[in-house]
Every structure is written in structure tokens, then in C-alpha cells.
């Protein structure tokens, strides 16, 4: 753990703060800010794709690709991870989360179009992702193999163990059910989804993701109405805390601008995954008229994940004053899992605890399913897979879910930050190297007047 903590300090305080923001800014300028100019069309494309019902054996529809991506993006990072960010970095961390998400929309556009361009067909089905554009675009086998291995390891921690831990603790607390029983139920549900492959995963995501997002957003809006007199207080704390965290009460004395940046960016990445190289796996297999169309739709995923759901969590914690700036950060961070739950309890009583537990469980469940698919894509990249191999891999996922449910959450989050950082580095390099390809695809889209 000492090694992981030191490595995270180097990764997030010195390398990725500049790498992720810098890449997002670079791509935004190069692509002429598609998050401004194309966002209206991106929303329109998403609604059009919702009505599509492609029955294609090679891939999935644009909307199914988006919901599979959002299934992975919208997980415990949007509830527990955001609480961790403001506990360790203060309310100002939310500002850096939003800023990273804004520039991240250009990053995720680039990831999606490159995944479309450099995808391959295996066993009659489309498959793609960063490992493929590193191999076929950058021309580096070493970089692609390193990414594929790290992505598989990250999926075990970020996508499986973090999520099962959050589900087990939340459901056990809300419904007074033993963690072992929660874990058993989770294992059965996930296994039934995974054995159906990408078709069942995408169909599951298409149905559950819009429902769970709506459920949580409505609950958050009701809380904002109930505590509307504190909304200006919350917004003020976000902007003051971003540049002067020590100004927000005694507890913030342990918070520096460095930690505010570090946790804002780290949890921002965890929430929307722009630049990390996870969501391109689903966007790669979307059946669309032009790669740029899927890039536009991919931007919507970042908007939903960070600007809507994450900011709902931040504002809810601040307006209810569930986040207490008089409590030292080192103490506050140990109760981060309960912070958002406490905000909902303050608003709705015991029903609030049940509500947040259901939302968290749905978020985490879809993340497990989405990240499993990302991992499987990289397993297929590394080795010639047979049904037996994939069944063994699914068994490993189930075992790690059970282990994650009983682990200490502090350890899991440290490992999650570590593997996300390792994934992001080779992906950032590939995005910069192939940025001309992304610009060429966008120009080609414009020239064809779609």
C-alpha cells in the first residue's frame, strides 16, 4: 500500500494532471471545440439512435454502444467517488471535475472515432478499442499489449471489486441483510447477464441505464428544491474551494490546492473515463454511417456522467451540509461512503437510505457489466479465445466480485486510482500521435454533408 500510495502521488499530482488536461485542451483546439459546436447535434443523434433497432450480428446500435459506455461510466464513482473527492479535496474538487469533463468531451470524441477506424472483425463480430488503434494506427505492439494487460487488471479492480464492495456495504446497511447474502445475489445476477455476451450486455444496459439515471436525478432535484436556500452557498464553496481550499472552514486546513486538483481530476476521470481508454471498446462496435457520428454520441456520455450525475451528488452533499467543512479531511474521507447516503436520509428519512442504496446498486451493477465487456475485448486481443477460456475468465470475475465485497474500501480506491493512471498514460500518447486521424475523420464528415 505504501508503494501504491506513492505511485498515485506521482501519477496524479505530477503526470496525469498535466497529461489529461493538456490532452483535452490540445484536442479541443485541434478539433475546433466539438463540445461547443457539435453538442446540439450530439444530443439530436442520441435521440435518433434511441429509435434504431439494429439486429446486426457484427455489432450493436449507436445507442446501445452509448448505454454500454455509460453503464461503465456511471458507477460508484458518481456517488462514492465524488464523495471521496470532496472529502479529500474539498468542494473545490468539483470545479476541477467539471473542467476536466469539459475538455474530456474532445478526448472521448477522439477515442471513439479512432476505435471505429481501427477496429477489426474476429469470429464474425466487430471488436476494437485502444489496443487496436495502438497496434493498427500507432504501429506499436508493445504499447498495445501493455494497455491490454493493464486494462484487464483495471477492470478487475475498478469495474469489479470497487463496485461489488459498494453494493455489499450499501445494501447490507439499508436493508439489514448479511453481506454474504448480498454477494450471493450479485453473483447470480451478474453471471446470468455475462453468459449472454455483448448482445445481452448491451440490451441490459439499454434498458437499465436510462432508468437508473432518471431515478437518481429526480431524487436529487427533489432535495435541491427542499434545500433551495443553500444552493448559492454550495456554488460559492465550489468556486472558492477550487482556488483557496483553506478558506472553507477549519476542516479544510488539511486540504491543499494540490489535493483539490488531484482528487478532482482523479474522480473526474473515474466518473467519465475520458482519456482512460475504457469506453472506446463499446463505441468501436457500433454500426453507424460515419465514425464521427459515434464520436458525437460518445461526448454525451461524459455530459451525462459528470455534468449531470456527478454534479447532482456534489450539490446534494453541499446543500444538505452532509459535507461538514469543520471535520478534518482525514476523518471525513473515512466516511465518504456514507456521505451521500446521509444527505438522502436527511431529506427523506429511512426511505432516503433505501433510495440511495437502490441507485448505488444499479449504478455499480451496470458498471460491472460494462467493464467486464471492456476486459473481455482485451482478453480477445491478447489470446485466441475459445468458449472455455471465456468461461474461465467469467469465473475469475465472479470470484473477484466476492473478494471485493469484503475488502476495506480505502485499499480498493487506491488500487483503482493506480490502474486508471497506468491505463491513461499509453492511451494519451496514442491519442496525441493519432490526433491528425481524428481531425481528418471530422473533416471528411463535414465534406459529405451528413
Short mmCIF file of C-alpha atoms in Angstrom, two decimals:
data_model
loop_
_atom_site.label_atom_id
_atom_site.label_comp_id
_atom_site.label_asym_id
_atom_site.label_seq_id
_atom_site.Cartn_x
_atom_site.Cartn_y
_atom_site.Cartn_z
CA UNK A 1 0.00 0.00 0.00
CA UNK A 2 2.90 2.39 0.68
CA UNK A 3 4.18 1.78 -2.84
CA UNK A 4 0.72 2.26 -4.38
CA UNK A 5 0.12 5.49 -2.45
CA UNK A 6 3.50 6.93 -3.50
CA UNK A 7 2.93 5.85 -7.10
CA UNK A 8 -0.50 7.52 -7.09
CA UNK A 9 1.03 10.74 -5.80
CA UNK A 10 3.49 10.77 -8.71
CA UNK A 11 0.89 9.70 -11.29
CA UNK A 12 -1.89 12.09 -10.31
CA UNK A 13 -0.03 15.08 -8.83
CA UNK A 14 2.63 15.37 -11.49
CA UNK A 15 1.91 13.33 -14.65
CA UNK A 16 -1.83 12.98 -15.26
CA UNK A 17 -2.90 16.41 -14.05
CA UNK A 18 -0.97 17.83 -16.99
CA UNK A 19 -1.43 14.83 -19.27
CA UNK A 20 -5.23 14.59 -19.12
CA UNK A 21 -5.99 18.31 -19.06
CA UNK A 22 -3.28 19.03 -21.61
CA UNK A 23 -4.54 16.36 -24.00
CA UNK A 24 -8.12 17.57 -23.65
CA UNK A 25 -7.09 21.17 -24.32
CA UNK A 26 -4.86 20.13 -27.26
CA UNK A 27 -7.61 18.05 -28.89
CA UNK A 28 -10.26 20.71 -28.24
CA UNK A 29 -8.18 23.30 -30.10
CA UNK A 30 -7.23 20.91 -32.90
CA UNK A 31 -10.83 19.79 -33.45
CA UNK A 32 -12.18 23.35 -33.01
CA UNK A 33 -14.11 22.60 -29.80
CA UNK A 34 -16.66 19.97 -30.85
CA UNK A 35 -18.12 20.10 -27.33
CA UNK A 36 -19.39 23.59 -28.27
CA UNK A 37 -20.07 23.38 -31.99
CA UNK A 38 -21.34 19.80 -32.20
CA UNK A 39 -23.04 19.25 -28.85
CA UNK A 40 -26.51 20.14 -30.07
CA UNK A 41 -26.12 17.66 -32.89
CA UNK A 42 -24.71 15.08 -30.45
CA UNK A 43 -27.91 15.26 -28.36
CA UNK A 44 -30.02 15.02 -31.51
CA UNK A 45 -28.01 12.00 -32.70
CA UNK A 46 -28.53 10.28 -29.37
CA UNK A 47 -32.32 10.62 -29.55
CA UNK A 48 -32.36 9.45 -33.18
CA UNK A 49 -30.27 6.39 -32.26
CA UNK A 50 -32.70 5.55 -29.43
CA UNK A 51 -35.29 4.74 -32.07
CA UNK A 52 -32.94 2.49 -34.00
CA UNK A 53 -33.27 -1.24 -33.52
CA UNK A 54 -30.38 -2.76 -35.40
CA UNK A 55 -30.28 -6.53 -35.37
CA UNK A 56 -26.72 -6.91 -36.66
CA UNK A 57 -24.64 -9.95 -35.81
CA UNK A 58 -21.43 -7.97 -36.29
CA UNK A 59 -22.07 -5.17 -33.80
CA UNK A 60 -24.62 -3.14 -31.86
CA UNK A 61 -26.59 0.10 -32.39
CA UNK A 62 -25.16 3.53 -31.66
CA UNK A 63 -27.46 3.95 -28.64
CA UNK A 64 -26.58 0.51 -27.27
CA UNK A 65 -22.89 1.43 -27.56
CA UNK A 66 -23.57 4.67 -25.68
CA UNK A 67 -25.55 2.99 -22.90
CA UNK A 68 -22.91 0.27 -22.54
CA UNK A 69 -20.29 3.01 -22.22
CA UNK A 70 -22.44 4.99 -19.77
CA UNK A 71 -23.10 1.78 -17.84
CA UNK A 72 -19.37 1.66 -17.14
CA UNK A 73 -19.01 5.42 -16.67
CA UNK A 74 -21.91 5.81 -14.24
CA UNK A 75 -20.98 3.71 -11.25
CA UNK A 76 -19.88 4.13 -7.67
CA UNK A 77 -17.53 6.86 -8.87
CA UNK A 78 -20.56 9.11 -9.32
CA UNK A 79 -21.75 8.62 -5.74
CA UNK A 80 -18.96 7.21 -3.56
CA UNK A 81 -16.09 8.50 -5.70
CA UNK A 82 -17.48 12.04 -5.79
CA UNK A 83 -17.94 11.94 -2.02
CA UNK A 84 -14.31 10.83 -1.72
CA UNK A 85 -13.25 13.75 -3.91
CA UNK A 86 -14.94 16.42 -1.80
CA UNK A 87 -13.93 14.69 1.45
CA UNK A 88 -10.25 14.64 0.49
CA UNK A 89 -10.10 17.67 -1.81
CA UNK A 90 -12.92 19.84 -0.50
CA UNK A 91 -15.86 21.25 -2.51
CA UNK A 92 -13.40 22.83 -4.95
CA UNK A 93 -12.63 19.37 -6.34
CA UNK A 94 -15.99 19.59 -8.13
CA UNK A 95 -14.76 22.55 -10.18
CA UNK A 96 -11.78 20.57 -11.48
CA UNK A 97 -14.05 17.61 -12.17
CA UNK A 98 -16.22 19.80 -14.41
CA UNK A 99 -13.24 21.41 -16.14
CA UNK A 100 -11.65 18.02 -16.87
CA UNK A 101 -15.01 16.76 -18.19
CA UNK A 102 -15.43 19.77 -20.49
CA UNK A 103 -12.09 19.14 -22.20
CA UNK A 104 -12.63 15.40 -21.84
CA UNK A 105 -15.51 15.61 -24.31
CA UNK A 106 -12.98 16.27 -27.10
CA UNK A 107 -10.82 13.46 -25.76
CA UNK A 108 -13.64 10.92 -25.79
CA UNK A 109 -14.69 12.03 -29.29
CA UNK A 110 -11.17 11.21 -30.47
CA UNK A 111 -11.17 7.86 -28.68
CA UNK A 112 -14.48 6.86 -30.26
CA UNK A 113 -13.60 7.78 -33.85
CA UNK A 114 -10.19 6.09 -33.64
CA UNK A 115 -11.83 2.97 -32.19
CA UNK A 116 -14.21 2.99 -35.17
CA UNK A 117 -11.43 3.45 -37.72
CA UNK A 118 -9.03 0.81 -36.43
CA UNK A 119 -11.45 -1.90 -35.26
CA UNK A 120 -11.20 -5.48 -36.50
CA UNK A 121 -13.51 -8.42 -37.08
CA UNK A 122 -12.98 -11.64 -35.14
CA UNK A 123 -15.17 -14.72 -35.35
CA UNK A 124 -17.67 -12.75 -37.45
CA UNK A 125 -18.06 -9.94 -34.88
CA UNK A 126 -16.56 -6.48 -34.60
CA UNK A 127 -14.06 -5.79 -31.83
CA UNK A 128 -11.97 -2.72 -31.07
CA UNK A 129 -10.55 -0.32 -28.54
CA UNK A 130 -7.27 1.43 -27.69
CA UNK A 131 -5.17 -1.73 -28.05
CA UNK A 132 -6.36 -1.94 -31.65
CA UNK A 133 -5.66 1.69 -32.56
CA UNK A 134 -2.27 1.41 -30.83
CA UNK A 135 -1.44 -1.65 -32.93
CA UNK A 136 -3.06 -0.67 -36.25
CA UNK A 137 -2.70 3.11 -36.02
CA UNK A 138 0.39 3.86 -33.93
CA UNK A 139 2.03 0.64 -35.10
CA UNK A 140 3.27 -0.35 -31.64
CA UNK A 141 2.69 -3.91 -30.48
CA UNK A 142 4.47 -3.23 -27.18
CA UNK A 143 2.17 -0.28 -26.34
CA UNK A 144 -0.96 -2.20 -27.31
CA UNK A 145 -0.01 -5.28 -25.25
CA UNK A 146 0.85 -3.14 -22.22
CA UNK A 147 -2.50 -1.34 -22.46
CA UNK A 148 -4.46 -4.58 -22.88
CA UNK A 149 -2.85 -6.14 -19.78
CA UNK A 150 -3.37 -3.03 -17.64
CA UNK A 151 -6.98 -2.70 -18.84
CA UNK A 152 -7.73 -6.27 -17.77
CA UNK A 153 -6.17 -5.63 -14.35
CA UNK A 154 -8.02 -2.31 -14.04
CA UNK A 155 -11.33 -3.98 -14.86
CA UNK A 156 -10.75 -6.41 -12.01
CA UNK A 157 -10.31 -3.53 -9.54
CA UNK A 158 -12.20 -0.53 -10.96
CA UNK A 159 -15.01 -2.41 -12.65
CA UNK A 160 -15.46 -5.41 -10.38
CA UNK A 161 -14.06 -5.07 -6.85
CA UNK A 162 -14.86 -1.39 -6.26
CA UNK A 163 -18.43 -1.90 -7.45
CA UNK A 164 -19.16 -5.11 -5.51
CA UNK A 165 -17.72 -3.54 -2.35
CA UNK A 166 -20.06 -0.56 -2.67
CA UNK A 167 -23.12 -2.71 -3.40
CA UNK A 168 -22.45 -5.08 -0.49
CA UNK A 169 -21.95 -2.35 2.09
CA UNK A 170 -24.81 -0.15 0.90
CA UNK A 171 -27.45 -2.90 0.62
CA UNK A 172 -26.35 -4.52 3.88
CA UNK A 173 -26.72 -1.18 5.70
CA UNK A 174 -30.01 -0.13 4.10
CA UNK A 175 -31.86 -3.45 4.29
CA UNK A 176 -30.07 -5.10 7.22
CA UNK A 177 -29.06 -8.06 5.05
CA UNK A 178 -25.82 -10.01 5.66
CA UNK A 179 -23.06 -9.12 3.21
CA UNK A 180 -22.72 -12.79 2.24
CA UNK A 181 -26.35 -12.89 1.07
CA UNK A 182 -25.92 -9.66 -0.93
CA UNK A 183 -22.79 -11.07 -2.56
CA UNK A 184 -24.52 -14.32 -3.48
CA UNK A 185 -27.43 -12.48 -5.12
CA UNK A 186 -25.00 -10.23 -7.00
CA UNK A 187 -23.03 -13.22 -8.29
CA UNK A 188 -26.16 -14.88 -9.68
CA UNK A 189 -27.45 -11.72 -11.39
CA UNK A 190 -24.12 -10.82 -12.99
CA UNK A 191 -23.42 -14.36 -14.15
CA UNK A 192 -26.81 -14.57 -15.90
CA UNK A 193 -26.04 -11.34 -17.77
CA UNK A 194 -22.45 -12.20 -18.72
CA UNK A 195 -23.21 -15.59 -20.23
CA UNK A 196 -25.28 -13.83 -22.93
CA UNK A 197 -22.26 -11.97 -24.38
CA UNK A 198 -22.22 -8.44 -25.83
CA UNK A 199 -25.81 -8.68 -27.12
CA UNK A 200 -27.23 -9.39 -23.66
CA UNK A 201 -24.88 -6.86 -22.05
CA UNK A 202 -25.91 -4.08 -24.48
CA UNK A 203 -29.62 -4.96 -24.21
CA UNK A 204 -29.37 -4.89 -20.40
CA UNK A 205 -27.57 -1.53 -20.49
CA UNK A 206 -30.08 -0.07 -22.96
CA UNK A 207 -32.95 -0.80 -20.57
CA UNK A 208 -31.37 -0.10 -17.18
CA UNK A 209 -29.09 2.91 -17.76
CA UNK A 210 -31.80 5.48 -18.68
CA UNK A 211 -33.98 4.21 -15.82
CA UNK A 212 -31.29 4.39 -13.14
CA UNK A 213 -30.06 7.83 -14.25
CA UNK A 214 -33.59 9.25 -14.22
CA UNK A 215 -34.28 7.69 -10.81
CA UNK A 216 -31.23 9.33 -9.22
CA UNK A 217 -31.64 12.71 -10.92
CA UNK A 218 -35.27 13.06 -9.81
CA UNK A 219 -34.28 12.28 -6.21
CA UNK A 220 -31.50 14.90 -6.41
CA UNK A 221 -33.85 17.53 -7.87
CA UNK A 222 -36.32 17.00 -5.03
CA UNK A 223 -33.50 17.50 -2.49
CA UNK A 224 -32.40 20.70 -4.25
CA UNK A 225 -35.97 22.03 -4.02
CA UNK A 226 -36.14 21.11 -0.32
CA UNK A 227 -32.81 22.83 0.43
CA UNK A 228 -33.01 25.56 -2.23
CA UNK A 229 -31.94 28.27 0.25
CA UNK A 230 -28.48 26.63 0.41
CA UNK A 231 -27.84 26.40 -3.36
CA UNK A 232 -25.88 29.69 -3.54
CA UNK A 233 -23.85 28.56 -0.50
CA UNK A 234 -22.97 25.33 -2.32
CA UNK A 235 -21.96 27.06 -5.57
CA UNK A 236 -19.86 29.62 -3.66
CA UNK A 237 -17.99 26.86 -1.83
CA UNK A 238 -17.22 25.05 -5.10
CA UNK A 239 -15.59 28.10 -6.71
CA UNK A 240 -13.81 29.36 -3.57
CA UNK A 241 -12.62 25.85 -2.74
CA UNK A 242 -11.16 25.36 -6.23
CA UNK A 243 -8.57 28.10 -5.73
CA UNK A 244 -8.44 28.68 -1.98
CA UNK A 245 -9.49 25.47 -0.17
CA UNK A 246 -8.21 26.74 3.20
CA UNK A 247 -10.88 29.45 3.17
CA UNK A 248 -13.70 26.94 3.72
CA UNK A 249 -13.70 26.26 7.47
CA UNK A 250 -11.41 24.51 9.91
CA UNK A 251 -11.62 21.05 8.40
CA UNK A 252 -10.23 22.35 5.13
CA UNK A 253 -6.95 23.25 6.83
CA UNK A 254 -5.72 19.78 5.87
CA UNK A 255 -6.65 20.37 2.22
CA UNK A 256 -4.24 21.96 -0.24
CA UNK A 257 -4.76 23.17 -3.79
CA UNK A 258 -2.69 20.15 -4.85
CA UNK A 259 -5.09 17.68 -3.21
CA UNK A 260 -8.09 19.58 -4.60
CA UNK A 261 -6.68 19.24 -8.11
CA UNK A 262 -5.58 15.65 -7.60
CA UNK A 263 -8.90 14.33 -6.30
CA UNK A 264 -10.99 16.46 -8.65
CA UNK A 265 -9.19 15.16 -11.72
CA UNK A 266 -8.84 11.56 -10.47
CA UNK A 267 -12.52 11.24 -9.58
CA UNK A 268 -13.50 13.16 -12.70
CA UNK A 269 -11.67 10.55 -14.75
CA UNK A 270 -13.22 7.76 -12.72
CA UNK A 271 -16.69 9.19 -13.38
CA UNK A 272 -16.48 9.83 -17.14
CA UNK A 273 -13.37 7.81 -18.14
CA UNK A 274 -12.40 10.30 -20.87
CA UNK A 275 -8.79 9.62 -21.79
CA UNK A 276 -8.56 6.39 -19.84
CA UNK A 277 -9.32 4.18 -22.84
CA UNK A 278 -12.21 2.14 -21.47
CA UNK A 279 -15.33 3.35 -23.30
CA UNK A 280 -13.84 3.10 -26.86
CA UNK A 281 -14.33 -0.68 -26.57
CA UNK A 282 -18.10 -0.25 -26.84
CA UNK A 283 -18.05 2.66 -29.32
CA UNK A 284 -15.81 0.59 -31.61
CA UNK A 285 -18.55 -1.98 -32.31
CA UNK A 286 -21.38 0.49 -33.02
CA UNK A 287 -22.89 0.23 -36.52
CA UNK A 288 -23.02 3.85 -37.78
CA UNK A 289 -22.92 5.64 -41.14
CA UNK A 290 -19.74 7.52 -40.25
CA UNK A 291 -17.20 7.23 -37.40
CA UNK A 292 -17.70 10.89 -36.46
CA UNK A 293 -21.35 10.20 -35.61
CA UNK A 294 -20.30 7.81 -32.86
CA UNK A 295 -17.78 10.38 -31.67
CA UNK A 296 -20.57 12.91 -31.21
CA UNK A 297 -22.71 10.39 -29.32
CA UNK A 298 -19.72 9.48 -27.12
CA UNK A 299 -19.50 13.11 -25.94
CA UNK A 300 -23.00 12.81 -24.49
CA UNK A 301 -21.74 10.07 -22.16
CA UNK A 302 -19.29 12.49 -20.49
CA UNK A 303 -22.01 15.12 -20.15
CA UNK A 304 -24.42 12.67 -18.51
CA UNK A 305 -21.81 11.17 -16.22
CA UNK A 306 -20.07 14.28 -14.89
CA UNK A 307 -22.16 17.37 -15.59
CA UNK A 308 -25.47 15.79 -14.59
CA UNK A 309 -24.95 12.85 -12.23
CA UNK A 310 -21.67 13.79 -10.51
CA UNK A 311 -22.73 17.38 -10.02
CA UNK A 312 -26.05 16.16 -8.63
CA UNK A 313 -24.06 14.27 -5.99
CA UNK A 314 -21.84 17.26 -5.19
CA UNK A 315 -24.69 19.75 -4.85
CA UNK A 316 -26.81 17.32 -2.80
CA UNK A 317 -23.96 16.84 -0.30
CA UNK A 318 -23.32 20.57 -0.04
CA UNK A 319 -26.90 21.90 0.19
CA UNK A 320 -27.84 19.36 2.88
CA UNK A 321 -24.49 20.07 4.61
CA UNK A 322 -23.80 16.37 4.76
CA UNK A 323 -20.29 17.52 3.86
CA UNK A 324 -19.05 19.20 7.03
CA UNK A 325 -16.04 21.51 6.50
CA UNK A 326 -15.34 21.60 10.24
CA UNK A 327 -14.38 17.91 10.19
CA UNK A 328 -10.71 17.25 9.28
CA UNK A 329 -10.26 15.75 5.82
CA UNK A 330 -8.51 12.63 7.13
CA UNK A 331 -11.59 11.81 9.22
CA UNK A 332 -14.15 12.88 6.63
CA UNK A 333 -12.65 10.64 3.93
CA UNK A 334 -13.21 7.54 6.06
CA UNK A 335 -16.96 8.17 5.99
CA UNK A 336 -17.14 9.10 2.31
CA UNK A 337 -19.31 6.06 1.52
CA UNK A 338 -21.93 7.31 3.96
CA UNK A 339 -21.80 10.99 3.00
CA UNK A 340 -24.27 10.89 0.10
CA UNK A 341 -26.37 8.32 1.93
CA UNK A 342 -26.55 10.71 4.89
CA UNK A 343 -27.69 13.54 2.60
CA UNK A 344 -30.58 11.42 1.30
CA UNK A 345 -31.51 10.30 4.86
CA UNK A 346 -31.59 13.94 5.99
CA UNK A 347 -34.02 14.61 3.15
CA UNK A 348 -36.24 11.51 3.07
CA UNK A 349 -35.59 9.65 6.34
CA UNK A 350 -35.07 5.87 6.13
CA UNK A 351 -36.58 5.88 2.64
CA UNK A 352 -33.61 8.01 1.58
CA UNK A 353 -31.20 5.30 2.72
CA UNK A 354 -33.17 2.71 0.74
CA UNK A 355 -33.33 5.02 -2.31
CA UNK A 356 -29.59 5.70 -2.41
CA UNK A 357 -28.85 2.03 -1.86
CA UNK A 358 -31.00 1.06 -4.86
CA UNK A 359 -29.38 3.77 -7.03
CA UNK A 360 -25.87 2.79 -5.95
CA UNK A 361 -26.58 -0.88 -6.58
CA UNK A 362 -27.94 -0.21 -10.08
CA UNK A 363 -25.01 2.08 -10.88
CA UNK A 364 -22.48 -0.46 -9.66
CA UNK A 365 -24.21 -3.42 -11.32
CA UNK A 366 -24.17 -1.79 -14.74
CA UNK A 367 -20.52 -0.79 -14.24
CA UNK A 368 -19.56 -4.40 -13.52
CA UNK A 369 -21.28 -5.49 -16.72
CA UNK A 370 -19.76 -2.69 -18.85
CA UNK A 371 -16.23 -3.16 -17.54
CA UNK A 372 -16.44 -6.91 -17.99
CA UNK A 373 -17.01 -6.32 -21.69
CA UNK A 374 -14.00 -3.98 -21.85
CA UNK A 375 -11.84 -6.63 -20.19
CA UNK A 376 -13.13 -9.38 -22.49
CA UNK A 377 -12.25 -7.26 -25.55
CA UNK A 378 -8.65 -7.12 -24.35
CA UNK A 379 -8.55 -10.82 -23.50
CA UNK A 380 -9.62 -11.45 -27.11
CA UNK A 381 -6.86 -9.09 -28.27
CA UNK A 382 -4.13 -10.90 -26.34
CA UNK A 383 -5.01 -14.54 -26.96
CA UNK A 384 -7.03 -16.74 -29.28
CA UNK A 385 -10.11 -17.19 -27.15
CA UNK A 386 -12.35 -20.20 -27.02
CA UNK A 387 -15.62 -20.60 -25.14
CA UNK A 388 -13.80 -22.50 -22.38
CA UNK A 389 -11.30 -19.64 -21.94
CA UNK A 390 -14.05 -17.05 -21.65
CA UNK A 391 -16.00 -19.16 -19.16
CA UNK A 392 -12.84 -19.39 -17.00
CA UNK A 393 -12.44 -15.61 -17.26
CA UNK A 394 -16.07 -15.10 -16.21
CA UNK A 395 -15.45 -17.40 -13.24
CA UNK A 396 -12.46 -15.24 -12.24
CA UNK A 397 -14.67 -12.14 -12.41
CA UNK A 398 -17.23 -13.78 -10.11
CA UNK A 399 -14.53 -14.75 -7.58
CA UNK A 400 -13.09 -11.22 -7.54
CA UNK A 401 -16.59 -9.79 -7.03
CA UNK A 402 -16.90 -11.88 -3.87
CA UNK A 403 -13.46 -10.82 -2.61
CA UNK A 404 -14.13 -7.15 -3.35
CA UNK A 405 -17.36 -7.23 -1.34
CA UNK A 406 -15.47 -7.93 1.90
CA UNK A 407 -12.33 -5.82 1.35
CA UNK A 408 -11.58 -2.47 3.02
CA UNK A 409 -12.75 0.27 0.66
CA UNK A 410 -9.69 2.51 1.26
CA UNK A 411 -7.38 -0.10 -0.26
CA UNK A 412 -9.61 -0.70 -3.27
CA UNK A 413 -9.84 3.01 -4.16
CA UNK A 414 -6.05 3.39 -4.01
CA UNK A 415 -5.62 0.45 -6.40
CA UNK A 416 -8.37 1.87 -8.64
CA UNK A 417 -6.51 5.19 -8.96
CA UNK A 418 -3.26 3.32 -9.69
CA UNK A 419 -4.60 1.19 -12.53
CA UNK A 420 -6.61 4.04 -14.05
CA UNK A 421 -3.43 6.08 -14.16
CA UNK A 422 -1.49 3.27 -15.84
CA UNK A 423 -4.26 2.87 -18.45
CA UNK A 424 -4.37 6.57 -19.21
CA UNK A 425 -0.65 7.04 -19.99
CA UNK A 426 -0.36 4.85 -23.14
CA UNK A 427 -3.82 5.94 -24.28
CA UNK A 428 -2.89 9.63 -24.02
CA UNK A 429 0.24 9.00 -26.08
CA UNK A 430 -1.80 7.21 -28.77
CA UNK A 431 -4.43 9.99 -28.90
CA UNK A 432 -1.80 12.66 -29.44
CA UNK A 433 0.04 10.61 -32.10
CA UNK A 434 -3.22 9.85 -33.96
CA UNK A 435 -4.85 13.27 -33.48
CA UNK A 436 -4.45 14.03 -37.21
CA UNK A 437 -6.59 10.96 -37.95
CA UNK A 438 -9.37 12.29 -35.72
CA UNK A 439 -9.23 15.69 -37.46
CA UNK A 440 -9.28 14.01 -40.87
CA UNK A 441 -12.35 11.94 -39.90
CA UNK A 442 -14.16 15.07 -38.70
CA UNK A 443 -13.28 16.98 -41.90
CA UNK A 444 -14.45 14.02 -44.00
CA UNK A 445 -17.76 14.03 -42.12
CA UNK A 446 -18.24 17.73 -42.84
CA UNK A 447 -17.34 17.32 -46.53
CA UNK A 448 -20.04 14.67 -47.01
CA UNK A 449 -22.81 16.85 -45.53
CA UNK A 450 -24.39 14.15 -43.36
#
